[in-house]
Coordinates of C-alpha atoms in Angstrom, one line a residue:
M165 CA 0.0 0.5 0.5
A166 CA 2.7 2.7 0.6
W167 CA 4.0 1.7 -2.9
V168 CA 0.8 2.3 -4.5
K169 CA 0.9 6.0 -2.3
R170 CA 3.8 6.9 -3.5
H171 CA 3.5 6.0 -7.3
P172 CA -0.4 6.8 -8.3
I173 CA 0.4 7.6 -12.1
I174 CA 1.8 4.0 -12.1
T175 CA -1.0 2.5 -10.2
G176 CA -3.6 4.1 -12.8
V177 CA -1.9 3.3 -15.7
L178 CA -1.7 -0.4 -14.3
A179 CA -4.9 -0.5 -13.7
L180 CA -6.1 0.5 -16.7
I181 CA -4.1 -2.2 -17.9
V182 CA -6.0 -4.9 -15.9
L183 CA -9.1 -3.0 -17.0
A184 CA -8.2 -3.5 -20.5
I185 CA -6.8 -6.8 -20.5
F186 CA -10.4 -8.1 -18.6
V187 CA -12.6 -5.9 -21.3
A188 CA -10.9 -8.1 -23.4
I189 CA -11.9 -11.6 -22.6
F190 CA -14.9 -11.1 -21.8
S191 CA -16.1 -9.2 -25.3
S192 CA -14.2 -11.9 -27.2
G193 CA -16.2 -14.7 -25.7
E194 CA -19.0 -16.7 -27.9
R195 CA -22.2 -15.3 -28.5
D196 CA -25.2 -17.9 -26.2
Y197 CA -27.3 -17.2 -30.1
E198 CA -28.2 -17.8 -33.3
Y199 CA -29.5 -16.4 -36.4
V200 CA -32.0 -19.4 -38.1
E201 CA -31.8 -19.8 -41.6
E202 CA -34.4 -20.9 -44.4
E203 CA -34.1 -21.1 -47.8
A204 CA -36.6 -19.5 -50.6
S205 CA -38.2 -22.1 -52.5
L206 CA -40.8 -22.8 -55.1
G207 CA -43.6 -24.4 -53.8
E208 CA -47.4 -24.2 -52.9
V209 CA -49.4 -20.4 -50.9
S210 CA -52.4 -21.0 -49.9
R211 CA -54.4 -18.6 -48.0
V212 CA -57.3 -20.3 -45.5
V213 CA -59.9 -18.9 -43.6
S214 CA -60.0 -20.6 -40.1
A215 CA -63.8 -22.0 -38.8
S216 CA -65.6 -24.9 -36.5
G217 CA -68.6 -26.4 -37.1
T218 CA -70.7 -29.5 -36.7
L219 CA -70.8 -31.7 -39.1
R220 CA -75.3 -32.6 -40.0
A221 CA -76.6 -35.1 -42.2
L222 CA -77.5 -33.6 -45.6
N223 CA -82.0 -34.5 -44.8
T224 CA -83.0 -35.2 -41.4
I225 CA -86.8 -36.0 -41.4
N226 CA -88.5 -35.7 -37.5
V227 CA -90.9 -38.7 -36.8
G228 CA -94.3 -37.9 -34.5
A229 CA -97.1 -39.1 -33.9
E230 CA -99.7 -37.4 -34.1
V231 CA -102.4 -38.8 -32.2
S232 CA -102.0 -40.1 -28.1
G233 CA -101.4 -42.7 -26.6
Q234 CA -99.1 -45.3 -25.0
I235 CA -96.3 -46.8 -26.6
T236 CA -97.0 -50.9 -26.7
Q237 CA -94.0 -51.5 -29.5
V238 CA -90.8 -50.1 -29.9
Y239 CA -89.4 -51.4 -33.3
V240 CA -86.0 -50.5 -34.4
D241 CA -83.4 -48.8 -32.7
F242 CA -80.5 -46.7 -32.5
N243 CA -78.1 -46.8 -35.9
S244 CA -81.1 -49.0 -37.2
P245 CA -81.7 -49.0 -41.1
V246 CA -85.0 -48.6 -42.0
T247 CA -86.3 -48.4 -45.8
A248 CA -90.1 -46.1 -46.7
G249 CA -93.4 -47.6 -44.7
Q250 CA -91.0 -50.1 -42.7
L251 CA -93.0 -50.7 -39.2
L252 CA -91.3 -48.2 -36.7
A253 CA -93.6 -48.5 -33.7
E254 CA -97.1 -48.8 -32.3
I255 CA -99.4 -46.8 -30.3
D256 CA -102.0 -48.9 -28.2
A257 CA -105.2 -48.7 -30.9
T258 CA -107.8 -49.6 -28.3
R259 CA -110.0 -45.7 -28.1
P260 CA -109.3 -45.7 -31.9
R261 CA -110.2 -49.0 -32.9
A262 CA -113.9 -48.5 -30.6
R263 CA -114.1 -45.0 -33.3
V264 CA -113.3 -46.7 -35.8
T265 CA -116.8 -49.8 -34.6
Q266 CA -119.2 -46.0 -33.3
A267 CA -118.6 -44.6 -36.7
R268 CA -119.5 -47.6 -38.1
A269 CA -122.7 -47.9 -36.4
Q270 CA -123.8 -44.3 -37.9
V271 CA -123.6 -44.8 -40.7
D272 CA -125.7 -48.1 -40.6
L273 CA -127.9 -46.0 -38.4
A274 CA -128.3 -43.8 -41.4
R275 CA -129.3 -46.0 -44.1
A276 CA -131.3 -47.1 -42.1
S277 CA -132.9 -43.9 -42.1
L278 CA -132.5 -43.5 -45.6
A279 CA -134.6 -46.8 -46.4
Q280 CA -137.4 -46.3 -43.9
A281 CA -137.9 -42.8 -45.9
Q282 CA -137.5 -44.6 -48.7
A283 CA -140.4 -46.4 -47.8
S284 CA -142.4 -43.5 -46.8
I285 CA -141.7 -41.7 -50.7
A286 CA -143.0 -44.5 -52.3
R287 CA -146.5 -44.4 -50.1
S288 CA -146.7 -41.3 -50.1
R289 CA -146.5 -40.9 -53.7
T290 CA -149.5 -44.4 -54.0
D291 CA -151.7 -41.9 -51.9
V292 CA -150.8 -39.0 -54.0
D293 CA -151.8 -41.2 -56.8
V294 CA -155.5 -41.6 -55.1
Q295 CA -156.7 -38.9 -54.0
T296 CA -155.8 -37.0 -57.0
R297 CA -158.7 -39.9 -58.3
E298 CA -160.7 -39.2 -55.4
F299 CA -161.1 -35.9 -56.4
E300 CA -161.3 -35.5 -59.6
R301 CA -163.9 -38.3 -59.8
R302 CA -166.0 -36.4 -57.0
K303 CA -165.1 -32.5 -59.2
D304 CA -167.3 -34.4 -61.6
L305 CA -169.6 -35.4 -59.3
A306 CA -170.3 -32.3 -58.1
Q307 CA -170.1 -30.4 -61.3
K308 CA -173.2 -32.6 -62.0
G309 CA -174.8 -32.3 -58.6
F310 CA -174.2 -35.4 -56.7
V311 CA -171.4 -34.2 -54.4
S312 CA -172.0 -31.7 -52.7
T313 CA -169.2 -28.5 -51.5
A314 CA -168.8 -30.1 -48.6
G315 CA -168.0 -33.5 -49.8
L316 CA -165.6 -31.8 -52.6
D317 CA -163.3 -29.6 -50.5
Q318 CA -163.4 -33.3 -48.1
A319 CA -161.2 -35.0 -51.4
E320 CA -158.9 -31.5 -51.6
N321 CA -157.9 -31.5 -48.0
A322 CA -157.1 -35.3 -48.6
L323 CA -154.9 -34.7 -51.5
V324 CA -153.0 -31.9 -50.4
A325 CA -152.2 -34.1 -46.5
A326 CA -151.0 -36.9 -48.7
K327 CA -149.0 -34.5 -51.3
A328 CA -147.4 -32.6 -47.9
N329 CA -146.8 -36.4 -46.6
L330 CA -144.6 -37.5 -48.8
S331 CA -143.0 -34.0 -48.9
S332 CA -141.8 -34.9 -45.7
A333 CA -140.6 -38.1 -46.8
Q334 CA -138.6 -36.5 -49.4
A335 CA -137.3 -34.1 -46.9
Q336 CA -136.1 -37.3 -44.8
A337 CA -134.8 -38.7 -46.9
Q338 CA -132.7 -35.8 -47.5
S339 CA -131.7 -35.7 -44.5
A340 CA -130.6 -39.8 -43.9
R341 CA -128.0 -39.0 -46.6
A342 CA -126.2 -36.0 -45.4
Q343 CA -126.3 -38.0 -41.8
I344 CA -124.1 -40.6 -44.6
A345 CA -122.9 -38.7 -45.8
Q346 CA -121.4 -36.9 -42.3
S347 CA -120.9 -40.2 -40.4
M348 CA -119.0 -41.7 -44.0
A349 CA -117.0 -38.8 -43.2
E350 CA -116.4 -39.8 -39.5
L351 CA -115.6 -43.1 -39.8
E352 CA -112.5 -42.3 -42.6
S353 CA -111.8 -39.3 -39.7
A354 CA -112.1 -42.6 -37.7
R355 CA -109.3 -45.1 -39.6
L356 CA -107.1 -42.2 -40.1
D357 CA -106.2 -42.3 -36.5
L358 CA -106.7 -45.7 -36.7
S359 CA -103.9 -45.9 -39.3
R360 CA -101.9 -43.3 -36.8
T361 CA -101.1 -45.2 -34.1
R362 CA -98.9 -47.7 -36.6
I363 CA -95.9 -45.0 -36.9
I364 CA -94.3 -46.0 -40.1
A365 CA -91.3 -44.5 -41.4
P366 CA -91.1 -41.9 -43.9
T367 CA -88.3 -42.2 -45.8
S368 CA -85.4 -44.7 -46.2
G369 CA -82.6 -44.4 -44.2
V370 CA -80.8 -44.2 -40.8
V371 CA -82.7 -43.7 -37.2
I372 CA -79.7 -41.8 -35.8
D373 CA -82.4 -41.0 -32.5
K374 CA -84.6 -42.4 -30.7
L375 CA -86.6 -40.9 -28.2
V376 CA -89.3 -43.3 -26.7
E377 CA -89.7 -46.7 -25.5
P378 CA -92.9 -49.5 -24.6
G379 CA -94.7 -47.8 -21.8
T380 CA -94.6 -44.4 -23.2
T381 CA -96.9 -41.9 -23.0
V382 CA -97.0 -39.5 -26.1
A383 CA -100.2 -36.6 -25.9
A384 CA -100.0 -34.9 -29.4
N385 CA -103.2 -32.9 -28.7
F386 CA -100.9 -29.2 -28.5
Q387 CA -98.4 -30.5 -30.5
T388 CA -96.5 -33.8 -32.7
P389 CA -94.2 -35.0 -29.9
N390 CA -90.9 -36.1 -31.9
L391 CA -90.5 -40.0 -31.7
F392 CA -87.7 -40.4 -34.0
T393 CA -85.0 -38.8 -36.0
I394 CA -83.9 -40.6 -40.0
A395 CA -81.1 -39.4 -41.6
A396 CA -82.5 -40.0 -45.0
D397 CA -79.3 -40.2 -47.0
T398 CA -75.7 -41.0 -44.8
S399 CA -72.9 -41.2 -47.2
R400 CA -73.2 -37.0 -48.1
M401 CA -73.1 -34.9 -45.2
Q402 CA -72.8 -31.3 -44.2
V403 CA -70.7 -28.8 -42.3
E404 CA -73.0 -25.4 -40.3
A405 CA -69.4 -23.5 -39.3
S406 CA -69.4 -20.2 -38.1
V407 CA -66.9 -17.5 -40.2
D408 CA -65.9 -14.3 -38.4
E409 CA -67.0 -12.3 -40.5
A410 CA -64.0 -10.0 -40.4
D411 CA -63.3 -13.5 -42.8
I412 CA -66.6 -13.5 -44.3
G413 CA -65.4 -11.9 -47.2
Q414 CA -63.0 -13.7 -48.7
V415 CA -65.5 -17.2 -48.8
R416 CA -66.9 -18.3 -52.5
E417 CA -69.4 -20.9 -53.1
G418 CA -67.5 -23.5 -54.4
Q419 CA -64.5 -22.8 -52.7
T420 CA -62.1 -26.2 -51.7
V421 CA -62.3 -26.9 -47.8
R422 CA -60.3 -29.1 -45.7
F423 CA -61.4 -29.5 -42.1
T424 CA -60.0 -32.2 -39.4
V425 CA -62.2 -34.5 -36.7
D426 CA -61.1 -35.1 -33.2
S427 CA -62.1 -39.7 -33.8
Y428 CA -59.7 -39.0 -36.6
P429 CA -56.5 -36.6 -35.7
D430 CA -54.2 -38.0 -38.1
A431 CA -57.1 -37.6 -40.9
D432 CA -57.6 -35.0 -43.5
F433 CA -61.3 -34.2 -44.9
E434 CA -62.2 -32.6 -47.7
A435 CA -65.5 -30.0 -49.2
S436 CA -66.6 -27.2 -50.7
V437 CA -68.5 -24.4 -50.0
Q438 CA -72.9 -24.8 -51.1
Q439 CA -73.8 -21.6 -49.5
I440 CA -73.5 -18.8 -47.5
R441 CA -76.0 -17.6 -45.1
Q442 CA -76.6 -14.3 -45.5
S443 CA -78.4 -13.9 -41.6
A444 CA -76.1 -12.8 -38.7
T445 CA -75.6 -14.9 -35.6
Q446 CA -73.8 -12.2 -33.1
S447 CA -73.2 -13.5 -29.3
G448 CA -71.6 -10.9 -27.4
N449 CA -69.2 -8.3 -29.3
A450 CA -68.9 -11.2 -32.3
V451 CA -70.3 -11.2 -35.7
S452 CA -70.4 -14.8 -37.4
Y453 CA -72.0 -16.4 -40.7
L454 CA -73.4 -20.0 -41.6
V455 CA -71.5 -21.0 -44.1
I456 CA -73.1 -24.6 -45.8
L457 CA -70.2 -27.1 -46.3
D458 CA -71.3 -30.6 -49.3
V459 CA -69.1 -33.6 -47.7
D460 CA -69.0 -36.8 -49.0
N461 CA -69.4 -39.4 -46.6
S462 CA -69.1 -42.3 -48.8
D463 CA -66.8 -44.7 -46.5
G464 CA -69.2 -44.2 -43.5
R465 CA -66.8 -42.4 -41.3
L466 CA -68.0 -38.9 -40.4
L467 CA -71.4 -39.0 -37.9
T468 CA -73.5 -36.6 -37.6
G469 CA -72.6 -34.1 -34.2
M470 CA -68.7 -34.3 -34.7
T471 CA -67.3 -31.4 -34.5
A472 CA -65.3 -30.2 -37.2
N473 CA -62.1 -27.5 -37.4
V474 CA -62.2 -25.9 -40.8
E475 CA -60.0 -23.9 -42.9
I476 CA -61.6 -23.0 -46.3
I477 CA -59.3 -22.1 -49.4
T478 CA -59.8 -18.6 -50.6
G479 CA -56.4 -17.9 -52.9
T480 CA -53.4 -20.3 -53.5
K481 CA -51.1 -20.6 -56.1
A482 CA -49.0 -23.3 -56.9
N483 CA -45.3 -22.8 -57.9
V484 CA -44.3 -19.6 -56.4
L485 CA -41.5 -18.3 -54.7
R486 CA -41.7 -18.2 -51.1
V487 CA -40.6 -18.2 -48.2
P488 CA -42.0 -18.5 -44.5
V489 CA -44.7 -15.7 -42.7
A490 CA -42.4 -15.6 -40.0
A491 CA -39.3 -13.9 -42.6
T492 CA -41.8 -11.3 -42.2
R493 CA -41.9 -10.2 -39.3
F494 CA -38.1 -11.1 -38.4
L495 CA -35.8 -8.3 -36.4
P496 CA -32.5 -8.9 -35.7
R497 CA -31.2 -7.8 -32.0
E498 CA -30.7 -4.0 -31.8
E499 CA -26.9 -4.2 -31.4
D500 CA -27.0 -6.4 -34.8
R501 CA -29.1 -4.8 -37.1
G502 CA -26.1 -1.7 -38.1
E503 CA -27.6 1.7 -40.1
Q504 CA -30.6 -0.1 -42.1
P505 CA -32.2 2.2 -45.2
E506 CA -35.1 4.0 -44.6
D507 CA -38.4 2.2 -44.7
E508 CA -40.3 2.9 -48.5
A509 CA -42.3 -0.1 -47.9
E510 CA -46.0 0.8 -50.2
E511 CA -48.4 -1.2 -52.0
K512 CA -48.4 0.1 -55.7
P513 CA -51.3 0.1 -58.0
G514 CA -51.1 -3.0 -59.9
E515 CA -47.9 -4.5 -58.2
G516 CA -47.1 -6.5 -55.1
K517 CA -47.3 -5.6 -51.3
Q518 CA -43.4 -3.8 -50.5
T519 CA -41.4 -5.4 -47.7
Y520 CA -38.5 -6.4 -45.6
V521 CA -36.7 -9.3 -45.3
W522 CA -32.6 -10.2 -43.5
V523 CA -30.9 -12.5 -45.5
P524 CA -27.7 -13.4 -43.9
G525 CA -24.4 -10.9 -44.4
D526 CA -20.5 -12.0 -43.9
D527 CA -20.7 -12.4 -40.9
P528 CA -23.6 -14.6 -39.2
Y529 CA -24.3 -11.5 -35.9
T530 CA -24.3 -8.5 -39.2
P531 CA -27.7 -10.0 -41.4
R532 CA -28.4 -7.1 -44.2
R533 CA -32.1 -6.2 -44.7
I534 CA -33.6 -5.9 -48.2
A535 CA -36.9 -5.1 -50.0
V536 CA -39.0 -7.8 -51.2
E537 CA -42.2 -8.1 -52.9
T538 CA -45.1 -9.9 -51.8
G539 CA -47.7 -11.9 -53.2
L540 CA -50.7 -14.2 -51.7
E541 CA -49.8 -14.8 -47.9
G542 CA -51.2 -17.8 -46.4
E543 CA -51.1 -18.5 -43.3
D544 CA -47.6 -20.5 -43.4
Y545 CA -45.8 -18.7 -46.5
I546 CA -45.9 -16.2 -48.8
E547 CA -44.9 -15.9 -52.0
I548 CA -42.1 -13.8 -53.0
T549 CA -42.7 -11.8 -56.8
G550 CA -39.7 -9.4 -56.2
G551 CA -36.5 -8.8 -54.6
L552 CA -35.2 -12.3 -54.4
E553 CA -34.0 -15.3 -56.0
P554 CA -34.6 -19.5 -56.0
G555 CA -32.4 -20.8 -52.9
Q556 CA -32.1 -17.3 -51.6
N557 CA -31.6 -18.3 -47.3
V558 CA -34.0 -15.5 -45.4
L559 CA -33.8 -15.4 -41.4
V560 CA -36.2 -16.1 -39.7
R561 CA -35.9 -16.3 -35.6
S562 CA -32.8 -16.2 -33.1
R563 CA -32.2 -19.5 -31.3
S564 CA -30.2 -20.3 -27.5
L565 CA -27.2 -21.7 -27.7
R566 CA -27.3 -22.3 -23.4
G567 CA -30.8 -24.5 -24.1
D568 CA -32.7 -23.0 -21.9
G569 CA -34.5 -20.9 -24.4
S570 CA -33.9 -17.8 -23.0
G571 CA -32.1 -16.9 -26.6
E572 CA -35.0 -16.9 -28.3
G573 CA -36.2 -13.8 -30.3
S574 CA -38.2 -12.7 -33.2

């Protein structure tokens, strides 16, 4: 310490030398990160709209009951194939059958009344003929003075009464005919209700839902209860996908669609846009539109109700120069950027949009920024229309060399 006090200048110089040595030692150490490069290559670029949806049968029919009663028999189960006209279930037919018997008796009674009325008509017509001849005979005798006026009046009154009886018999016959028509209508209604106790498949297909068991009571007084749901054709299905309002403008009918379902995570299914519903669905502040996708299910793997993860391909280009989208968003570390030209990226009419990517320099830690023109942007890749050559590398991210992830960059 005494020597340091006696030689302050030499001590300061030595301290500076030691500090310089330490700085040189620590500054010459290797960096703990590196930049990851990827080659600009020729390939396909696809722009997709992602959505989720639910698989539905193309034509689903609800089979209900039009009469009330207790289910006595059920002849089908879930996944049962059915044909049009096949008996699915039966409702207790005791009351409808009694109504048919009662209505048939009413028809017979009305027909008997008609027969009586027709017999009365025949008797009345005979009586009218007899009274007409009697009146004419007394009229001739009255003119000769052999019959009094009272006798003539009596014959005329008998003729009028006979005609009235004929009109009454004819009215009774007309009433009987009307009663027959009414009773026949009630009989047909009772027979229809009796036939409706047999639940028949309206079309061929597969039973995808069954809501009744033997012993279940159904009430059809106010609305038709649903008993079965039949998918008419499961070889073709549809996906009802909900597309966000920000993306719906890119969707067009006929566009190709890829989708997956959780049941087959390694399988990709194809579909096409069949219809875009114009009615919006709002949930909170989110607005979406229903897009109907046509799906081929000839192999029968897809089932109704499955959740579909949908990608609608709204644009695609094949065999174009492309780089990862990450390359257009990547920035090296600030100390590695150096001085770069001022940003002049702009979108010019009729030209691609200009942006920047970083390419390796002579020193791996001094990359260069170059301007490129881009075209179609997909989810993973973006088309390069100018500024890069096939095989040229671009930077996409930084990677830590310490193995703890702390060196990962943009």
